[in-house]
Short mmCIF file of C-alpha atoms in Angstrom, two decimals:
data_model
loop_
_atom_site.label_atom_id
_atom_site.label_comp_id
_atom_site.label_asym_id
_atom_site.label_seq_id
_atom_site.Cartn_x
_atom_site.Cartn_y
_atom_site.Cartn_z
CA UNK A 1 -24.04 4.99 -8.69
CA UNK A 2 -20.46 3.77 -9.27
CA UNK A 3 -17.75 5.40 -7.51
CA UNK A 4 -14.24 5.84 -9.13
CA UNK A 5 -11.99 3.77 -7.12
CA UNK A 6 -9.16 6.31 -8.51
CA UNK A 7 -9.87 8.24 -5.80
CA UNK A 8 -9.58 6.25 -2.98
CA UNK A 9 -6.01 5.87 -4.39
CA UNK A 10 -5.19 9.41 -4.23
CA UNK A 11 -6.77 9.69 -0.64
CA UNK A 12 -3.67 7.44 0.55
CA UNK A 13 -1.29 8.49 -1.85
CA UNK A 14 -1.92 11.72 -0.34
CA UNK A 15 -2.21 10.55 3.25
CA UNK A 16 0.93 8.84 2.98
CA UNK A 17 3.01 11.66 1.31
CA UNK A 18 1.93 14.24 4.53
CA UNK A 19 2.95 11.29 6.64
CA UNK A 20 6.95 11.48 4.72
CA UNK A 21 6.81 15.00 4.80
CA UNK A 22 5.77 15.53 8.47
CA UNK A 23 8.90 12.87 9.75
CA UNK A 24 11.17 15.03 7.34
CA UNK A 25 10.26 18.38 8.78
CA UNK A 26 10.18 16.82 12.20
CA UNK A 27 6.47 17.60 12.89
CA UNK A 28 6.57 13.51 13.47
CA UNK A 29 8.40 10.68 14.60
CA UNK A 30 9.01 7.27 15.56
CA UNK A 31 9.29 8.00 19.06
CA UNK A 32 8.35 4.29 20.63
CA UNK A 33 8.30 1.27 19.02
CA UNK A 34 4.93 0.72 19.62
CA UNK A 35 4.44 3.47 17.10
CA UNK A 36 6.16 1.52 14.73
CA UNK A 37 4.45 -1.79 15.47
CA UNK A 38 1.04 0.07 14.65
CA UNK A 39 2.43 1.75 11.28
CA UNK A 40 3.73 -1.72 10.19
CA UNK A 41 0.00 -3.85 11.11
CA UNK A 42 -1.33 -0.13 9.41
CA UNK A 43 1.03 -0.68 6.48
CA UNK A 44 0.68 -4.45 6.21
CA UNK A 45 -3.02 -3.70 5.51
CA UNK A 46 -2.50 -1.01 2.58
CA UNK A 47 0.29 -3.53 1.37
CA UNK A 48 -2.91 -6.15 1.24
CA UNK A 49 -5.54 -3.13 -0.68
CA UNK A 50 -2.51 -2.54 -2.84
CA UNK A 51 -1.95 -5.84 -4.20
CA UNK A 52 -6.06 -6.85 -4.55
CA UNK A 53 -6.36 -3.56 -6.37
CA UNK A 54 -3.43 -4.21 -8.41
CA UNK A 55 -5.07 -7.52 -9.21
CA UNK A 56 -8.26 -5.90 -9.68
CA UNK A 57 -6.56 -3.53 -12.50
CA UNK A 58 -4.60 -6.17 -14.29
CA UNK A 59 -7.84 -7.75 -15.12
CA UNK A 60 -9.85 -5.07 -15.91
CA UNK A 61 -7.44 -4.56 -19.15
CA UNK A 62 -7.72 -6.56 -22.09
CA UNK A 63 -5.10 -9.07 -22.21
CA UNK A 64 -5.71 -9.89 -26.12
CA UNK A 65 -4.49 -6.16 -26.93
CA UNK A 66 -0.85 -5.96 -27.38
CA UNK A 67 -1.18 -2.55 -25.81
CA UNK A 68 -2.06 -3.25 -22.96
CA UNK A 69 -0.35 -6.73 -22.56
CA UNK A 70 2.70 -5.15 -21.12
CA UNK A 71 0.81 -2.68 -18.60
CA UNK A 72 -1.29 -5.85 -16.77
CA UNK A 73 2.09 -7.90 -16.68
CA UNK A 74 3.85 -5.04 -14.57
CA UNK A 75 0.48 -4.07 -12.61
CA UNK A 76 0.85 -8.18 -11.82
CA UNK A 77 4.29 -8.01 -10.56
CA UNK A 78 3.56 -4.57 -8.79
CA UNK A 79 1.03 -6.92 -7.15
CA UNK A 80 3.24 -9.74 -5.82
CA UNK A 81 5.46 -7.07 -4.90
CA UNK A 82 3.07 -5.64 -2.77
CA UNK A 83 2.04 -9.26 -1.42
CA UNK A 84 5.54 -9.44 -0.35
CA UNK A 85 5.47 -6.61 1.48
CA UNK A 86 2.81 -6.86 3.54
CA UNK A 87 4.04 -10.34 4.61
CA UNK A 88 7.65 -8.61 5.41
CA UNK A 89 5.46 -5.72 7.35
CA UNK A 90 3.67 -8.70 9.16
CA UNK A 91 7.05 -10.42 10.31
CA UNK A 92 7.96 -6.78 11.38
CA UNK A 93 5.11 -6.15 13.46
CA UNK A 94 5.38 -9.88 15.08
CA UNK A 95 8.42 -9.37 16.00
CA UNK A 96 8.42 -5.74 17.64
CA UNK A 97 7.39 -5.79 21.53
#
């Protein structure tokens, strides 16, 4: 049985948009920075998912169709993107006490 790994994306798209909308409505916060230390090391490892996945996509599609061509060179800078933020969340966490 093969899963679709579409899902999984929505599960933390969703996750994360309850996360935004609970620190808007003040339901949540960033009340100690150790909070924030274990969002970033949390974050740092989606950031990591992310960019695999992103890999993972880009070379699913056929890169000899001009349609498609254009979609696996942004889903490969979406990628690097995403490799550069989890090192940036990294250096974050590091550096909180």
């Amino acid at each position: 049985m093969t899963h679709n790994p579409a899902q999984y994306a929505r599960v933390a798209a969703d996750s994360l948009d309850r996360l935004v909308q609970d620190v808007r409505a003040g339901r949540a916060e960033w009340g100690h920075p150790h909070a924030v230390r274990q969002t970033a090391e949390d974050l740092s490892r989606l950031a990591d998912a992310m960019a695999t996945t992103l890999q993972q996509m880009a070379a699913s599609l056929d890169p000899a169709a001009p349609t498609t061509r254009q979609s696996a060179g942004a889903l490969y800078l979406a990628g690097q993107a995403a490799t550069t933020a989890a090192t940036q969340l990294r250096t974050a966490r590091r550096t909180l006490h």
